[in-house]
Amino acid sequence: EAQVTQNPRYLITVTGKKLTVTCSQNMNHEYMSWYRQDPGLGLRQIYYSMNVEVTDKGDVPEGYKVSRKEKRNFPLILESPSPNQTSLYFCASSLPGHKYNEQFFGPGTRLTVL
Amino acid sequence: QKEVEQNSGPLSVPEGAIASLNCTYSDRGSQSFFWYRQYSGKSPELIMFIYSNGDKEDGRFTAQLNKASQYVSLLIRDSQPSDSATYLCAALTSGTYKYIFGTGTRLKVLA
């Protein structure tokens, strides 16, 4: 089944404790992206990647890191989480090179930073 | 700052009516536009995309794009209670592969 998976789905942590949220897709998509969704602010893009070893900042990259060492995986790293990073996070993937490509979203990770 | 704006709603329509959802965007160079549906607690799913001026129809859904007015809309005909969800408008910005999403319009279809 074609899908984007994220782990963990729920995470409660404390300020400053490094964490990684994994994202994996099995559709051989070049393009992958991370979003956060907050009430009243909608979906905001954190980082995106056009292909292996190619990443770029979205609109809200501060406090986050990403890496793209393999095509299928695109982990989101919070080196020192803070309460303002409490949010619902979505990973998405698609084929690039088409101006009308569809993004497939993962199920989401609900993160709470105390 | 490139923006996509939507009325947050809720937009309430009776079952069987036409629901009209609207979106404006600030980046005149944006070329592709997307409508996603998101049920509460779930991930967004694509309903329609459009990149040419005019109308695009798919079943009960019609997307409309007016690049001169920087305006995108989604019409849902014969609205059903199962259409009740938040609808997100998104633009693929010019020169990059950055997506800008609106804050979403909550639609309630009343049985």
Short mmCIF file of C-alpha atoms in Angstrom, two decimals:
data_model
loop_
_atom_site.label_atom_id
_atom_site.label_comp_id
_atom_site.label_asym_id
_atom_site.label_seq_id
_atom_site.Cartn_x
_atom_site.Cartn_y
_atom_site.Cartn_z
CA GLU A 1 0.00 0.00 0.00
CA ALA A 2 1.36 3.41 -1.00
CA GLN A 3 1.77 5.46 2.13
CA VAL A 4 3.67 7.97 4.21
CA THR A 5 4.38 6.82 7.75
CA GLN A 6 5.38 8.88 10.75
CA ASN A 7 6.63 7.84 14.16
CA PRO A 8 5.80 8.41 16.87
CA ARG A 9 2.16 9.41 16.46
CA TYR A 10 2.05 11.01 19.91
CA LEU A 11 4.90 12.34 21.98
CA ILE A 12 5.09 14.22 25.25
CA THR A 13 8.53 15.50 26.17
CA VAL A 14 10.24 18.17 28.25
CA THR A 15 12.02 21.34 27.24
CA GLY A 16 15.52 20.77 25.93
CA LYS A 17 15.37 17.02 25.42
CA LYS A 18 16.43 16.27 21.85
CA LEU A 19 13.93 14.31 19.78
CA THR A 20 13.51 12.96 16.27
CA VAL A 21 10.28 12.36 14.40
CA THR A 22 10.72 9.90 11.57
CA CYS A 23 9.01 10.04 8.19
CA SER A 24 9.16 7.37 5.54
CA GLN A 25 7.45 6.94 2.17
CA ASN A 26 7.27 3.93 -0.13
CA MET A 27 6.26 5.70 -3.35
CA ASN A 28 9.77 6.57 -4.58
CA HIS A 29 8.92 10.28 -4.32
CA GLU A 30 11.75 12.76 -4.70
CA TYR A 31 9.97 15.59 -2.87
CA MET A 32 9.36 15.44 0.87
CA SER A 33 8.25 18.11 3.28
CA TRP A 34 7.45 18.81 6.92
CA TYR A 35 4.59 20.98 8.14
CA ARG A 36 3.28 22.06 11.48
CA GLN A 37 -0.38 22.81 12.06
CA ASP A 38 -1.57 25.13 14.80
CA PRO A 39 -5.09 26.41 15.50
CA GLY A 40 -5.78 29.60 13.60
CA LEU A 41 -2.45 29.44 11.75
CA GLY A 42 -3.10 26.59 9.36
CA LEU A 43 -0.40 24.42 7.85
CA ARG A 44 3.02 26.01 7.74
CA GLN A 45 5.95 24.49 5.89
CA ILE A 46 9.05 23.87 8.02
CA TYR A 47 11.52 22.30 5.60
CA TYR A 48 11.36 20.55 2.28
CA SER A 49 13.65 18.37 0.23
CA MET A 50 13.82 18.05 -3.52
CA ASN A 51 15.96 14.91 -3.41
CA VAL A 52 18.68 13.10 -1.46
CA GLU A 53 21.07 15.57 0.20
CA VAL A 54 18.99 18.55 -1.05
CA THR A 55 17.01 20.40 1.61
CA ASP A 56 15.66 23.92 1.91
CA LYS A 57 13.87 26.08 4.43
CA GLY A 58 10.17 26.60 4.45
CA ASP A 59 8.44 29.44 6.25
CA VAL A 60 9.10 28.37 9.85
CA PRO A 61 12.46 26.54 10.02
CA GLU A 62 13.75 28.01 13.30
CA GLY A 63 14.39 25.36 15.94
CA TYR A 64 14.24 22.44 13.51
CA LYS A 65 16.72 20.40 11.52
CA VAL A 66 16.21 17.84 8.80
CA SER A 67 18.33 15.42 6.83
CA ARG A 68 17.79 13.48 3.63
CA LYS A 69 20.34 10.71 3.41
CA GLU A 70 18.00 8.26 1.71
CA LYS A 71 15.20 8.90 -0.72
CA ARG A 72 12.52 7.26 1.40
CA ASN A 73 13.32 8.90 4.75
CA PHE A 74 13.12 12.50 5.92
CA PRO A 75 13.47 12.80 9.71
CA LEU A 76 12.63 15.99 11.59
CA ILE A 77 15.00 16.79 14.45
CA LEU A 78 14.32 19.10 17.36
CA GLU A 79 17.68 19.63 19.04
CA SER A 80 16.32 21.56 22.02
CA PRO A 81 12.52 21.53 21.99
CA SER A 82 10.62 24.40 23.55
CA PRO A 83 6.93 24.72 24.50
CA ASN A 84 6.22 26.85 21.41
CA GLN A 85 7.00 23.79 19.31
CA THR A 86 3.97 22.02 20.73
CA SER A 87 1.99 21.31 17.60
CA LEU A 88 0.62 18.75 15.15
CA TYR A 89 3.27 17.80 12.63
CA PHE A 90 2.70 16.35 9.17
CA CYS A 91 5.15 14.86 6.74
CA ALA A 92 4.26 14.81 3.04
CA SER A 93 5.76 13.51 -0.18
CA SER A 94 5.18 13.95 -3.89
CA LEU A 95 6.78 13.77 -7.29
CA PRO A 96 8.46 17.04 -8.26
CA GLY A 97 8.92 18.34 -11.74
CA HIS A 98 5.17 18.72 -12.24
CA LYS A 99 3.62 22.01 -11.32
CA TYR A 100 0.41 20.29 -10.36
CA ASN A 101 1.73 17.44 -8.23
CA GLU A 102 -0.29 16.02 -5.36
CA GLN A 103 1.24 15.81 -1.92
CA PHE A 104 0.49 12.68 0.11
CA PHE A 105 0.38 13.34 3.82
CA GLY A 106 1.35 11.11 6.69
CA PRO A 107 -1.05 10.54 9.63
CA GLY A 108 0.49 13.27 11.78
CA THR A 109 2.51 13.43 15.00
CA ARG A 110 1.06 15.27 17.95
CA LEU A 111 3.93 16.73 19.97
CA THR A 112 3.63 18.29 23.40
CA VAL A 113 6.65 20.01 24.93
CA LEU A 114 6.32 20.71 28.65
CA GLN B 1 5.49 37.52 2.99
CA LYS B 2 3.58 35.39 0.53
CA GLU B 3 0.10 34.62 1.78
CA VAL B 4 -2.99 32.61 1.04
CA GLU B 5 -6.14 33.86 2.72
CA GLN B 6 -9.39 32.09 3.46
CA ASN B 7 -12.44 32.88 5.54
CA SER B 8 -12.31 30.61 8.56
CA GLY B 9 -16.06 30.07 8.67
CA PRO B 10 -17.90 28.05 9.66
CA LEU B 11 -19.81 28.05 6.42
CA SER B 12 -23.11 26.30 6.97
CA VAL B 13 -25.17 25.01 4.04
CA PRO B 14 -28.18 22.69 3.93
CA GLU B 15 -27.83 19.22 2.50
CA GLY B 16 -28.17 19.27 -1.30
CA ALA B 17 -27.12 22.90 -1.66
CA ILE B 18 -24.01 24.31 -3.35
CA ALA B 19 -21.15 25.20 -1.03
CA SER B 20 -18.83 27.94 -2.28
CA LEU B 21 -15.36 28.24 -0.74
CA ASN B 22 -13.03 31.07 -1.62
CA CYS B 23 -9.33 31.82 -1.40
CA THR B 24 -7.07 34.70 -2.42
CA TYR B 25 -3.29 34.63 -2.81
CA SER B 26 -0.64 37.32 -2.78
CA ASP B 27 2.13 35.81 -4.94
CA ARG B 28 1.19 36.73 -8.48
CA GLY B 29 3.77 34.26 -9.80
CA SER B 30 2.14 31.24 -8.16
CA GLN B 31 1.25 28.73 -10.81
CA SER B 32 -0.55 25.83 -9.15
CA PHE B 33 -3.33 25.77 -6.63
CA PHE B 34 -4.74 22.99 -4.55
CA TRP B 35 -7.80 22.28 -2.44
CA TYR B 36 -7.37 19.79 0.38
CA ARG B 37 -10.06 18.43 2.65
CA GLN B 38 -9.18 17.72 6.26
CA TYR B 39 -11.43 15.94 8.70
CA SER B 40 -10.89 16.68 12.37
CA GLY B 41 -7.81 14.88 13.68
CA LYS B 42 -6.90 13.52 10.24
CA SER B 43 -4.36 14.41 7.59
CA PRO B 44 -5.23 16.55 4.56
CA GLU B 45 -6.30 14.82 1.35
CA LEU B 46 -6.29 16.37 -2.11
CA ILE B 47 -9.68 17.24 -3.60
CA MET B 48 -8.73 19.29 -6.65
CA PHE B 49 -5.80 21.06 -8.24
CA ILE B 50 -5.90 23.76 -10.89
CA TYR B 51 -3.24 25.70 -12.77
CA SER B 52 -5.07 27.26 -15.74
CA ASN B 53 -7.50 30.15 -15.68
CA GLY B 54 -11.11 29.06 -15.75
CA ASP B 55 -13.04 26.15 -14.35
CA LYS B 56 -12.10 22.55 -13.71
CA GLU B 57 -14.77 20.02 -12.83
CA ASP B 58 -14.45 16.64 -11.15
CA GLY B 59 -17.69 14.99 -10.09
CA ARG B 60 -19.46 17.23 -7.58
CA PHE B 61 -16.44 19.53 -7.29
CA THR B 62 -15.52 22.51 -9.46
CA ALA B 63 -12.37 24.54 -8.96
CA GLN B 64 -12.17 28.03 -10.42
CA LEU B 65 -9.03 30.08 -10.96
CA ASN B 66 -8.78 33.76 -11.84
CA LYS B 67 -5.13 34.75 -12.00
CA ALA B 68 -5.87 38.41 -12.79
CA SER B 69 -7.83 38.70 -9.54
CA GLN B 70 -5.55 36.23 -7.69
CA TYR B 71 -8.59 34.26 -6.65
CA VAL B 72 -9.32 30.55 -6.37
CA SER B 73 -12.61 28.98 -5.44
CA LEU B 74 -14.10 25.55 -4.85
CA LEU B 75 -17.74 24.75 -5.50
CA ILE B 76 -19.28 21.62 -4.01
CA ARG B 77 -22.59 20.68 -5.60
CA ASP B 78 -25.23 18.56 -3.89
CA SER B 79 -23.45 18.98 -0.55
CA GLN B 80 -23.62 15.99 1.78
CA PRO B 81 -23.13 15.80 5.56
CA SER B 82 -19.97 13.79 4.81
CA ASP B 83 -18.55 16.91 3.13
CA SER B 84 -18.42 18.58 6.55
CA ALA B 85 -14.73 19.23 7.09
CA THR B 86 -12.10 21.95 6.89
CA TYR B 87 -11.04 22.86 3.36
CA LEU B 88 -7.49 24.09 2.88
CA CYS B 89 -6.42 26.18 -0.09
CA ALA B 90 -2.73 25.99 -1.05
CA ALA B 91 -0.48 27.66 -3.59
CA LEU B 92 2.82 26.45 -4.99
CA THR B 93 4.95 29.57 -4.98
CA SER B 94 6.82 30.82 -8.00
CA GLY B 95 10.45 29.80 -8.48
CA THR B 96 10.50 27.36 -5.57
CA TYR B 97 8.79 24.26 -4.34
CA LYS B 98 7.42 25.98 -1.26
CA TYR B 99 3.77 25.51 -0.52
CA ILE B 100 1.74 28.20 1.20
CA PHE B 101 -1.49 27.06 2.85
CA GLY B 102 -4.43 29.13 3.93
CA THR B 103 -5.81 28.69 7.43
CA GLY B 104 -8.77 26.72 6.10
CA THR B 105 -12.54 27.17 5.91
CA ARG B 106 -14.71 24.97 8.09
CA LEU B 107 -17.74 23.69 6.18
CA LYS B 108 -20.82 22.32 7.94
CA VAL B 109 -23.46 20.60 5.83
CA LEU B 110 -26.71 20.39 7.74
CA ALA B 111 -28.89 17.32 7.27
#
